[in-house]
mmCIF file of C-alpha atoms in Angstrom:
data_model
loop_
_atom_site.group_PDB
_atom_site.id
_atom_site.type_symbol
_atom_site.label_atom_id
_atom_site.label_comp_id
_atom_site.label_asym_id
_atom_site.label_seq_id
_atom_site.Cartn_x
_atom_site.Cartn_y
_atom_site.Cartn_z
ATOM 1 C CA MET A 1 110.062 115.395 103.362
ATOM 2 C CA TYR A 2 107.122 113.072 103.825
ATOM 3 C CA VAL A 3 107.172 110.464 106.580
ATOM 4 C CA ILE A 4 105.105 107.479 107.603
ATOM 5 C CA ILE A 5 105.740 106.536 111.222
ATOM 6 C CA VAL A 6 104.624 103.204 112.667
ATOM 7 C CA TYR A 7 105.188 102.320 116.296
ATOM 8 C CA ASP A 8 105.014 99.250 118.461
ATOM 9 C CA VAL A 9 105.482 100.420 122.034
ATOM 10 C CA ALA A 10 104.464 99.128 125.448
ATOM 11 C CA VAL A 11 100.867 99.937 126.453
ATOM 12 C CA GLU A 12 101.914 102.385 129.149
ATOM 13 C CA ARG A 13 103.676 104.585 126.582
ATOM 14 C CA VAL A 14 101.224 104.378 123.680
ATOM 15 C CA ASN A 15 99.251 107.471 124.623
ATOM 16 C CA LYS A 16 102.371 109.528 125.182
ATOM 17 C CA VAL A 17 103.681 108.628 121.737
ATOM 18 C CA LYS A 18 100.314 109.339 120.145
ATOM 19 C CA LYS A 19 99.950 112.689 121.840
ATOM 20 C CA PHE A 20 103.475 113.675 120.869
ATOM 21 C CA LEU A 21 103.192 112.684 117.208
ATOM 22 C CA ARG A 22 99.853 114.467 116.878
ATOM 23 C CA GLN A 23 101.686 117.751 117.231
ATOM 24 C CA TYR A 24 103.460 117.159 113.937
ATOM 25 C CA LEU A 25 101.633 114.536 111.924
ATOM 26 C CA HIS A 26 98.294 113.248 110.744
ATOM 27 C CA TRP A 27 96.956 110.199 112.584
ATOM 28 C CA VAL A 28 96.074 107.478 110.092
ATOM 29 C CA GLN A 29 94.947 104.516 112.206
ATOM 30 C CA ASN A 30 95.937 102.378 115.153
ATOM 31 C CA SER A 31 99.660 103.129 115.548
ATOM 32 C CA VAL A 32 100.355 104.919 112.285
ATOM 33 C CA PHE A 33 100.997 108.589 111.557
ATOM 34 C CA GLU A 34 102.029 110.352 108.374
ATOM 35 C CA GLY A 35 102.688 113.797 107.068
ATOM 36 C CA GLU A 36 104.879 116.397 105.447
ATOM 37 C CA ILE A 37 107.549 117.766 107.768
ATOM 38 C CA THR A 38 110.749 119.776 107.577
ATOM 39 C CA LEU A 39 114.140 118.304 108.349
ATOM 40 C CA ALA A 40 114.201 120.329 111.571
ATOM 41 C CA GLU A 41 110.864 118.863 112.612
ATOM 42 C CA PHE A 42 112.125 115.402 111.746
ATOM 43 C CA GLU A 43 115.052 115.874 114.113
ATOM 44 C CA ARG A 44 112.736 117.165 116.822
ATOM 45 C CA ILE A 45 110.427 114.173 116.352
ATOM 46 C CA LYS A 46 113.301 111.712 116.637
ATOM 47 C CA ALA A 47 114.669 113.373 119.742
ATOM 48 C CA GLY A 48 111.225 113.546 121.324
ATOM 49 C CA LEU A 49 110.427 109.910 120.621
ATOM 50 C CA LYS A 50 113.749 108.799 122.073
ATOM 51 C CA GLU A 51 112.838 110.563 125.278
ATOM 52 C CA ILE A 52 109.443 108.913 125.498
ATOM 53 C CA ILE A 53 110.147 105.324 124.528
ATOM 54 C CA ASP A 54 112.242 102.578 126.052
ATOM 55 C CA GLU A 55 114.786 101.953 123.302
ATOM 56 C CA ASN A 56 115.449 98.437 124.553
ATOM 57 C CA GLU A 57 111.835 97.401 124.328
ATOM 58 C CA ASP A 58 109.830 99.629 121.997
ATOM 59 C CA SER A 59 110.148 99.907 118.253
ATOM 60 C CA ILE A 60 109.414 102.783 115.905
ATOM 61 C CA VAL A 61 109.994 102.675 112.167
ATOM 62 C CA VAL A 62 110.139 105.881 110.161
ATOM 63 C CA TYR A 63 109.724 105.627 106.384
ATOM 64 C CA LYS A 64 111.222 108.652 104.679
ATOM 65 C CA LEU A 65 109.677 109.574 101.347
ATOM 66 C CA ARG A 66 110.062 112.497 99.010
ATOM 67 C CA SER A 67 106.364 113.225 98.786
ATOM 68 C CA MET A 68 102.974 111.841 99.751
ATOM 69 C CA PRO A 69 102.727 108.320 98.362
ATOM 70 C CA LYS A 70 99.815 106.828 96.481
ATOM 71 C CA ARG A 71 97.508 104.960 98.802
ATOM 72 C CA GLU A 72 94.522 102.695 98.712
ATOM 73 C CA THR A 73 92.206 101.970 101.604
ATOM 74 C CA ILE A 74 90.403 98.677 102.004
ATOM 75 C CA GLY A 75 87.480 98.835 104.386
ATOM 76 C CA VAL A 76 86.886 101.859 106.565
ATOM 77 C CA GLU A 77 88.916 105.058 106.285
ATOM 78 C CA LYS A 78 89.543 105.725 109.976
ATOM 79 C CA ASN A 79 90.758 109.268 109.580
ATOM 80 C CA PRO A 80 90.553 110.554 105.996
ATOM 81 C CA ILE A 81 93.747 112.301 104.980
ATOM 82 C CA ASP A 82 91.787 114.481 102.550
ATOM 83 C CA ASP A 83 90.584 116.440 105.549
ATOM 84 C CA ILE A 84 94.000 117.980 106.008
ATOM 85 C CA ILE A 85 94.939 118.561 102.380
ATOM 86 C CA MET B 1 105.994 97.876 93.065
ATOM 87 C CA TYR B 2 106.818 98.245 96.737
ATOM 88 C CA VAL B 3 104.038 98.359 99.300
ATOM 89 C CA ILE B 4 103.693 99.147 102.980
ATOM 90 C CA ILE B 5 100.477 97.740 104.402
ATOM 91 C CA VAL B 6 99.117 98.791 107.783
ATOM 92 C CA TYR B 7 95.952 97.306 109.218
ATOM 93 C CA ASP B 8 93.574 98.039 112.034
ATOM 94 C CA VAL B 9 91.195 95.097 112.214
ATOM 95 C CA ALA B 10 89.061 93.520 114.934
ATOM 96 C CA VAL B 11 90.945 91.161 117.260
ATOM 97 C CA GLU B 12 89.217 88.057 115.942
ATOM 98 C CA ARG B 13 90.560 88.717 112.437
ATOM 99 C CA VAL B 14 94.091 89.898 113.239
ATOM 100 C CA ASN B 15 95.697 86.485 112.973
ATOM 101 C CA LYS B 16 93.978 85.684 109.706
ATOM 102 C CA VAL B 17 95.209 88.939 108.175
ATOM 103 C CA LYS B 18 98.728 88.357 109.497
ATOM 104 C CA LYS B 19 98.870 84.805 108.209
ATOM 105 C CA PHE B 20 97.588 85.868 104.820
ATOM 106 C CA LEU B 21 99.982 88.791 104.353
ATOM 107 C CA ARG B 22 102.930 86.674 105.430
ATOM 108 C CA GLN B 23 102.591 84.726 102.204
ATOM 109 C CA TYR B 24 103.513 87.812 100.196
ATOM 110 C CA LEU B 25 105.243 90.322 102.415
ATOM 111 C CA HIS B 26 107.790 90.902 105.132
ATOM 112 C CA TRP B 27 106.395 91.456 108.622
ATOM 113 C CA VAL B 28 107.810 94.668 110.093
ATOM 114 C CA GLN B 29 106.121 95.031 113.491
ATOM 115 C CA ASN B 30 102.737 94.983 115.175
ATOM 116 C CA SER B 31 100.311 95.415 112.271
ATOM 117 C CA VAL B 32 102.697 96.457 109.506
ATOM 118 C CA PHE B 33 103.969 94.544 106.506
ATOM 119 C CA GLU B 34 106.076 95.648 103.560
ATOM 120 C CA GLY B 35 107.693 94.261 100.470
ATOM 121 C CA GLU B 36 108.216 94.169 96.734
ATOM 122 C CA ILE B 37 105.334 92.601 94.840
ATOM 123 C CA THR B 38 104.055 92.354 91.303
ATOM 124 C CA LEU B 39 100.858 93.996 90.157
ATOM 125 C CA ALA B 40 99.248 90.545 89.950
ATOM 126 C CA GLU B 41 100.207 89.836 93.546
ATOM 127 C CA PHE B 42 98.860 93.227 94.563
ATOM 128 C CA GLU B 43 95.484 92.349 93.059
ATOM 129 C CA ARG B 44 95.532 88.980 94.809
ATOM 130 C CA ILE B 45 96.376 90.617 98.126
ATOM 131 C CA LYS B 46 93.527 93.107 97.804
ATOM 132 C CA ALA B 47 91.018 90.404 96.877
ATOM 133 C CA GLY B 48 92.221 88.164 99.709
ATOM 134 C CA LEU B 49 92.043 90.919 102.307
ATOM 135 C CA LYS B 50 88.532 91.872 101.228
ATOM 136 C CA GLU B 51 87.475 88.291 101.867
ATOM 137 C CA ILE B 52 88.992 88.218 105.336
ATOM 138 C CA ILE B 53 88.038 91.584 106.784
ATOM 139 C CA ASP B 54 84.743 93.240 107.598
ATOM 140 C CA GLU B 55 84.809 96.241 105.266
ATOM 141 C CA ASN B 56 82.365 98.130 107.462
ATOM 142 C CA GLU B 57 84.524 97.839 110.545
ATOM 143 C CA ASP B 58 88.154 97.093 109.703
ATOM 144 C CA SER B 59 90.624 99.371 107.996
ATOM 145 C CA ILE B 60 93.648 98.602 105.869
ATOM 146 C CA VAL B 61 95.828 101.231 104.234
ATOM 147 C CA VAL B 62 98.165 100.287 101.406
ATOM 148 C CA TYR B 63 100.946 102.716 100.540
ATOM 149 C CA LYS B 64 102.141 102.165 96.990
ATOM 150 C CA LEU B 65 105.746 103.111 96.314
ATOM 151 C CA ARG B 66 108.056 102.658 93.370
ATOM 152 C CA SER B 67 110.845 101.085 95.388
ATOM 153 C CA MET B 68 111.910 100.345 98.934
ATOM 154 C CA PRO B 69 111.901 103.633 100.852
ATOM 155 C CA LYS B 70 114.599 104.929 103.158
ATOM 156 C CA ARG B 71 113.862 104.031 106.734
ATOM 157 C CA GLU B 72 115.121 104.708 110.209
ATOM 158 C CA THR B 73 114.385 102.639 113.264
ATOM 159 C CA ILE B 74 114.223 104.112 116.751
ATOM 160 C CA GLY B 75 114.506 101.544 119.503
ATOM 161 C CA VAL B 76 114.356 97.849 118.765
ATOM 162 C CA GLU B 77 114.262 96.429 115.244
ATOM 163 C CA LYS B 78 111.514 93.833 115.685
ATOM 164 C CA ASN B 79 112.154 91.987 112.457
ATOM 165 C CA PRO B 80 115.188 93.286 110.544
ATOM 166 C CA ILE B 81 114.391 93.734 106.876
ATOM 167 C CA ASP B 82 118.051 93.115 106.015
ATOM 168 C CA ASP B 83 117.409 89.448 106.682
ATOM 169 C CA ILE B 84 115.408 89.117 103.515
ATOM 170 C CA ILE B 85 117.463 91.295 101.189
#
């Protein structure tokens, strides 16, 4: 499966979330990651994020796609995805 | 078409981008919008964003999907999408 993960978490937890997601996904920009993962990895990511964040305050949205979506960049490409393909 | 738009723009332009995208899309969290739009609207959005941002500094990624993707939220739902469906 292919996921896009966007997060809106308190400042004190941002780096933890970023560091954690980097193990599995490609950093796109700001608070956005994406990448191809297995279902087992998806479960591990969810469990890991739940441990890091405050579920009453922080918000993470996971978009679950079948494959890498089409994309267009306007302006600067902060971290070209082509590098990992 | 269904789009997810994530942006990473300089502080002084964040509100302009937010205000502009609100005309077409549903605000999800932080710097993320999504929604169903026509191809004509998509072109208008791209042209509008190019006018607002500094293309040498800011970055906007548009994911282009066929329809609304499956999603899971961990933690708080900042702006429930169900409200607009």
